[in-house]
Short mmCIF file of C-alpha atoms in Angstrom, two decimals:
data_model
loop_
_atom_site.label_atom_id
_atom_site.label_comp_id
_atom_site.label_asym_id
_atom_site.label_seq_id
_atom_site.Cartn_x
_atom_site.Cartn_y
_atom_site.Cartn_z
CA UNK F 1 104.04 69.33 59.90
CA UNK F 2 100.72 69.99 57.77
CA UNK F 3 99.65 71.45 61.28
CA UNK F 4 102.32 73.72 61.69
CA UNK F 5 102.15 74.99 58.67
CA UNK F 6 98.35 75.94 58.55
CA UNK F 7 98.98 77.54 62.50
CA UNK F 8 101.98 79.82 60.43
CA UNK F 9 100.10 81.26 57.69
CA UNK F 10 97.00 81.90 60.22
CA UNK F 11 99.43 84.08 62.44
CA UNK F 12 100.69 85.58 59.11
CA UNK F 13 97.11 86.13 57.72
CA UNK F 14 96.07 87.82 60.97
CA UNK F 15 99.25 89.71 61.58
CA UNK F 16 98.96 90.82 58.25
CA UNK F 17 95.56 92.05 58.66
CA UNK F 18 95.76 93.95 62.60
CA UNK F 19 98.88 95.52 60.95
CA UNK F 20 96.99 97.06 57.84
CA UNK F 21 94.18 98.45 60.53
CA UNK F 22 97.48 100.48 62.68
CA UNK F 23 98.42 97.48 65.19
CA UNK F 24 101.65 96.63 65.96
CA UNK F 25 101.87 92.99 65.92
CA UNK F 26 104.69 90.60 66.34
CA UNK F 27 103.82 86.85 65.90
CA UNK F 28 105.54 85.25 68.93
CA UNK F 29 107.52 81.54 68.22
CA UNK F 30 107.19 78.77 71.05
CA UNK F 31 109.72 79.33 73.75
CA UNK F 32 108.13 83.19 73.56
CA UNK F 33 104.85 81.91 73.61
CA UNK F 34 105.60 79.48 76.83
CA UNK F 35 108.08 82.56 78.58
CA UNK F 36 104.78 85.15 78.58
CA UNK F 37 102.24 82.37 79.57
CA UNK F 38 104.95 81.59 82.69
CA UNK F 39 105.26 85.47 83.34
CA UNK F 40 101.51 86.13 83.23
CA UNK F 41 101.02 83.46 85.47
CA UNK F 42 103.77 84.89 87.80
CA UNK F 43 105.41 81.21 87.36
CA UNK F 44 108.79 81.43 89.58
CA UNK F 45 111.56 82.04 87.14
CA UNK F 46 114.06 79.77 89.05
CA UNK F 47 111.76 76.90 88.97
CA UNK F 48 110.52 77.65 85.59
CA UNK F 49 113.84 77.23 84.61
CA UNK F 50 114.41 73.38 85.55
CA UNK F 51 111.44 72.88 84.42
CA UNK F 52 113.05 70.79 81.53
CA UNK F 53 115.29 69.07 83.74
CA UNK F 54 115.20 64.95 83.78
CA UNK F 55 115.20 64.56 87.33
CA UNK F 56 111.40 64.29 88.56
CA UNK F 57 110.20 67.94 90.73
CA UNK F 58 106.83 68.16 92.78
CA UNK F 59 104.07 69.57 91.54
CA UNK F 60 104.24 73.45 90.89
CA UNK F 61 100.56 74.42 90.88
CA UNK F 62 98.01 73.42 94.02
CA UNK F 63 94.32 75.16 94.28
CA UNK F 64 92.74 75.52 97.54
CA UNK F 65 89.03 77.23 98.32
CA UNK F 66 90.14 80.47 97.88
CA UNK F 67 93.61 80.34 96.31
CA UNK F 68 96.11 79.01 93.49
CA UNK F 69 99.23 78.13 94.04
CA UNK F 70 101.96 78.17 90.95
CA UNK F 71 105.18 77.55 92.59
CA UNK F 72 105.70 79.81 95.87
CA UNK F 73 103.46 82.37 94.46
CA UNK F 74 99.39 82.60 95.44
CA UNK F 75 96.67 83.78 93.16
CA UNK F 76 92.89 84.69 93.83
CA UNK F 77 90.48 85.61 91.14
CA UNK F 78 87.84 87.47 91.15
CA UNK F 79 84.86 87.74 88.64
CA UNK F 80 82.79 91.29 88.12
CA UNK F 81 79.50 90.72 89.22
CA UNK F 82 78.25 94.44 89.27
CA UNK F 83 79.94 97.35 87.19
CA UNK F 84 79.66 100.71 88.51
CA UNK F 85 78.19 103.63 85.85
CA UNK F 86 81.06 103.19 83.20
CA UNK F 87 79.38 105.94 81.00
CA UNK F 88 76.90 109.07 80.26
CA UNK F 89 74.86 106.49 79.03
CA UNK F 90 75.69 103.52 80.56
CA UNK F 91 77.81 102.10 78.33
CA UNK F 92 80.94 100.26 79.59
CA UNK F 93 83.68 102.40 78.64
CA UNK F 94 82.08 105.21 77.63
CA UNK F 95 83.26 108.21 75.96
CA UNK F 96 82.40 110.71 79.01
CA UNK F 97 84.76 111.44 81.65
CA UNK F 98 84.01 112.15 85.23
CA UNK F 99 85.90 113.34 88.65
CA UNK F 100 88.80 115.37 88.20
CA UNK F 101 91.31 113.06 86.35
CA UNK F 102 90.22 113.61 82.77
CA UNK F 103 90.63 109.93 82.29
CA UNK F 104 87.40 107.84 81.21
CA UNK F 105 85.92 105.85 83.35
CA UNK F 106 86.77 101.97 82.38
CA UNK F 107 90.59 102.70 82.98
CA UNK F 108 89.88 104.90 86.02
CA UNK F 109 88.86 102.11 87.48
CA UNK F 110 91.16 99.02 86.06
CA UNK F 111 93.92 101.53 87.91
CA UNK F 112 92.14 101.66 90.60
CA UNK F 113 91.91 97.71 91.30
CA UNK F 114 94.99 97.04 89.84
CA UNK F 115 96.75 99.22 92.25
CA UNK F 116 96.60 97.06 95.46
CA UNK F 117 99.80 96.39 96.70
CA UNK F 118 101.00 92.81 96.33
CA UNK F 119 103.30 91.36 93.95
CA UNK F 120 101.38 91.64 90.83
CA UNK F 121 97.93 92.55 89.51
CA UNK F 122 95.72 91.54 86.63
CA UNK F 123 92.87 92.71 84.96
CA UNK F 124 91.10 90.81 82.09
CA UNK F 125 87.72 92.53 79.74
CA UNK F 126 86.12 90.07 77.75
CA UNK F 127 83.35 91.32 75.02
CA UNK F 128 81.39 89.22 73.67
CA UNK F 129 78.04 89.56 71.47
CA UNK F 130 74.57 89.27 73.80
CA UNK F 131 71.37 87.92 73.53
CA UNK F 132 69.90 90.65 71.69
CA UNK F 133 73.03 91.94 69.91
CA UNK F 134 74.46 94.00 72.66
CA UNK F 135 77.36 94.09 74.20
CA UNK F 136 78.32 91.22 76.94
CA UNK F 137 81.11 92.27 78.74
CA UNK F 138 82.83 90.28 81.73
CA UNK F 139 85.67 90.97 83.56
CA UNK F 140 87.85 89.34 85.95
CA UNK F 141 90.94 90.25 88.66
CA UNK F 142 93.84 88.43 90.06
CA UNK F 143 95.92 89.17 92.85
CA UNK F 144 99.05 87.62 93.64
CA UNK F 145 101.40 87.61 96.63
CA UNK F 146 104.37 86.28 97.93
CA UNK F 147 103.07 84.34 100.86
CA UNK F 148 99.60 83.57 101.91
CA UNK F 149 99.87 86.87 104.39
CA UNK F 150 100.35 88.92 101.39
CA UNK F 151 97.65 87.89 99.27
CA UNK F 152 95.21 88.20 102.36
CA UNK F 153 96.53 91.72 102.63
CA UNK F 154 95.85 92.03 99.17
CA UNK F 155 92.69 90.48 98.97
CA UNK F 156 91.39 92.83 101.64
CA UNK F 157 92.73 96.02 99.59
CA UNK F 158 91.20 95.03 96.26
CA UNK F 159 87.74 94.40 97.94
CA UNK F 160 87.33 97.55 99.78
CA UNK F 161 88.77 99.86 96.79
CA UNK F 162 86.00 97.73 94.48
CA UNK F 163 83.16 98.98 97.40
CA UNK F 164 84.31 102.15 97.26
CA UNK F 165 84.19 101.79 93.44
CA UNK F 166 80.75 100.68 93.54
CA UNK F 167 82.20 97.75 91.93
CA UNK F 168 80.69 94.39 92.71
CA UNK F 169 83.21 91.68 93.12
CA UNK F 170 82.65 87.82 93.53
CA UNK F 171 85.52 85.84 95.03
CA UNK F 172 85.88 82.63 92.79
CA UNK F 173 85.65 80.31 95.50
CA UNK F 174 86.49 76.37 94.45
CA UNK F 175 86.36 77.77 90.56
CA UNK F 176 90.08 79.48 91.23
CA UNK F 177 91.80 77.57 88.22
CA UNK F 178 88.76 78.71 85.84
CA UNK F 179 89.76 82.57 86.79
CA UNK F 180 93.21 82.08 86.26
CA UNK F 181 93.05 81.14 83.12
CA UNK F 182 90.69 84.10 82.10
CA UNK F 183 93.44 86.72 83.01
CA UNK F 184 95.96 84.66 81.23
CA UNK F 185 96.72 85.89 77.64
CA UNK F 186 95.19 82.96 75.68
CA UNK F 187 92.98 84.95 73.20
CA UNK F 188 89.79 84.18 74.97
CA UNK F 189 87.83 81.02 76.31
CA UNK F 190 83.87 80.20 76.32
#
């Protein structure tokens, strides 16, 4: 109980504080918690749901070379190896805009690998503080399709919009489960 006490006023403290800066925040209880973690993971909704059930099910998640599976749904992951000129300076993100859009260039191009067609994308940006005080930043993407044909499909879209991005993309061969859970809304992993 002592536990759940001290996890309730963090949540408070910090929801309290993002609010004061202009966030909306709502503090989420456990069945919300658990019904975005399935959703992110694109967790099947009919199996999620006997889930609880007494009666013993097979396992729901399987990870091959180049895929996980959750259920009947298949997930790659990719890691950013290479970013393409973010910036006027450089900088990831930056404030200048280019092409014709208007829009700046870091969600130019999240659009632009999220948009494959399959049955959901993600898109994860970590920051984190570098060697030398600068900015780290890594970034990873999922697909996810319906059958193994569809995530190939989709797999072969994402990597040729990221070329023609000048995006460098690594497949996360063997390490699938690792880039999984870095487009999963858990507030960050080292």
């Amino acid at each position: 109980m002592g536990a759940q006490k001290c996890l309730v006023r963090a949540a408070d403290q910090l929801s309290s504080q993002l609010t004061g800066k202009g966030f909306r925040v709502t503090v989420l209880n456990e069945t919300e918690v658990s019904t975005v973690i399935a959703t992110s993971a694109c967790a099947n909704p009919l199996v999620t749901a006997q889930a609880g059930r007494p009666e013993p099910v097979e396992r729901r998640t399987e990870e091959s070379p180049r895929a996980w599976r959750c259920d009947n749904r298949r997930h790659t992951t990719y890691g950013v190896r290479r970013w393409p000129q973010l910036g006027g300076s450089g900088a990831p993100g930056g404030s200048s805009t280019s092409g014709t859009s208007g829009e700046p260039p870091l969600p130019r191009l999240v659009a632009l690998l999220t948009a494959v067609p399959a049955l959901a994308t993600t898109f994860s940006l970590t920051l984190a503080r570098g060697e030398r005080q600068e900015v780290a930043l890594c970034g990873h993407v999922r697909v996810t399709g319906r059958s193994a044909a569809e995530l190939d499909a989709a797999r072969r879209a994402l990597e040729q919009g990221a070329r023609q991005a000048g995006t460098g993309l690594v497949r996360l061969d063997r390490e699938q489960l690792p880039g999984m859970l870095a487009t999963l809304p858990l507030g960050g992993a080292r």
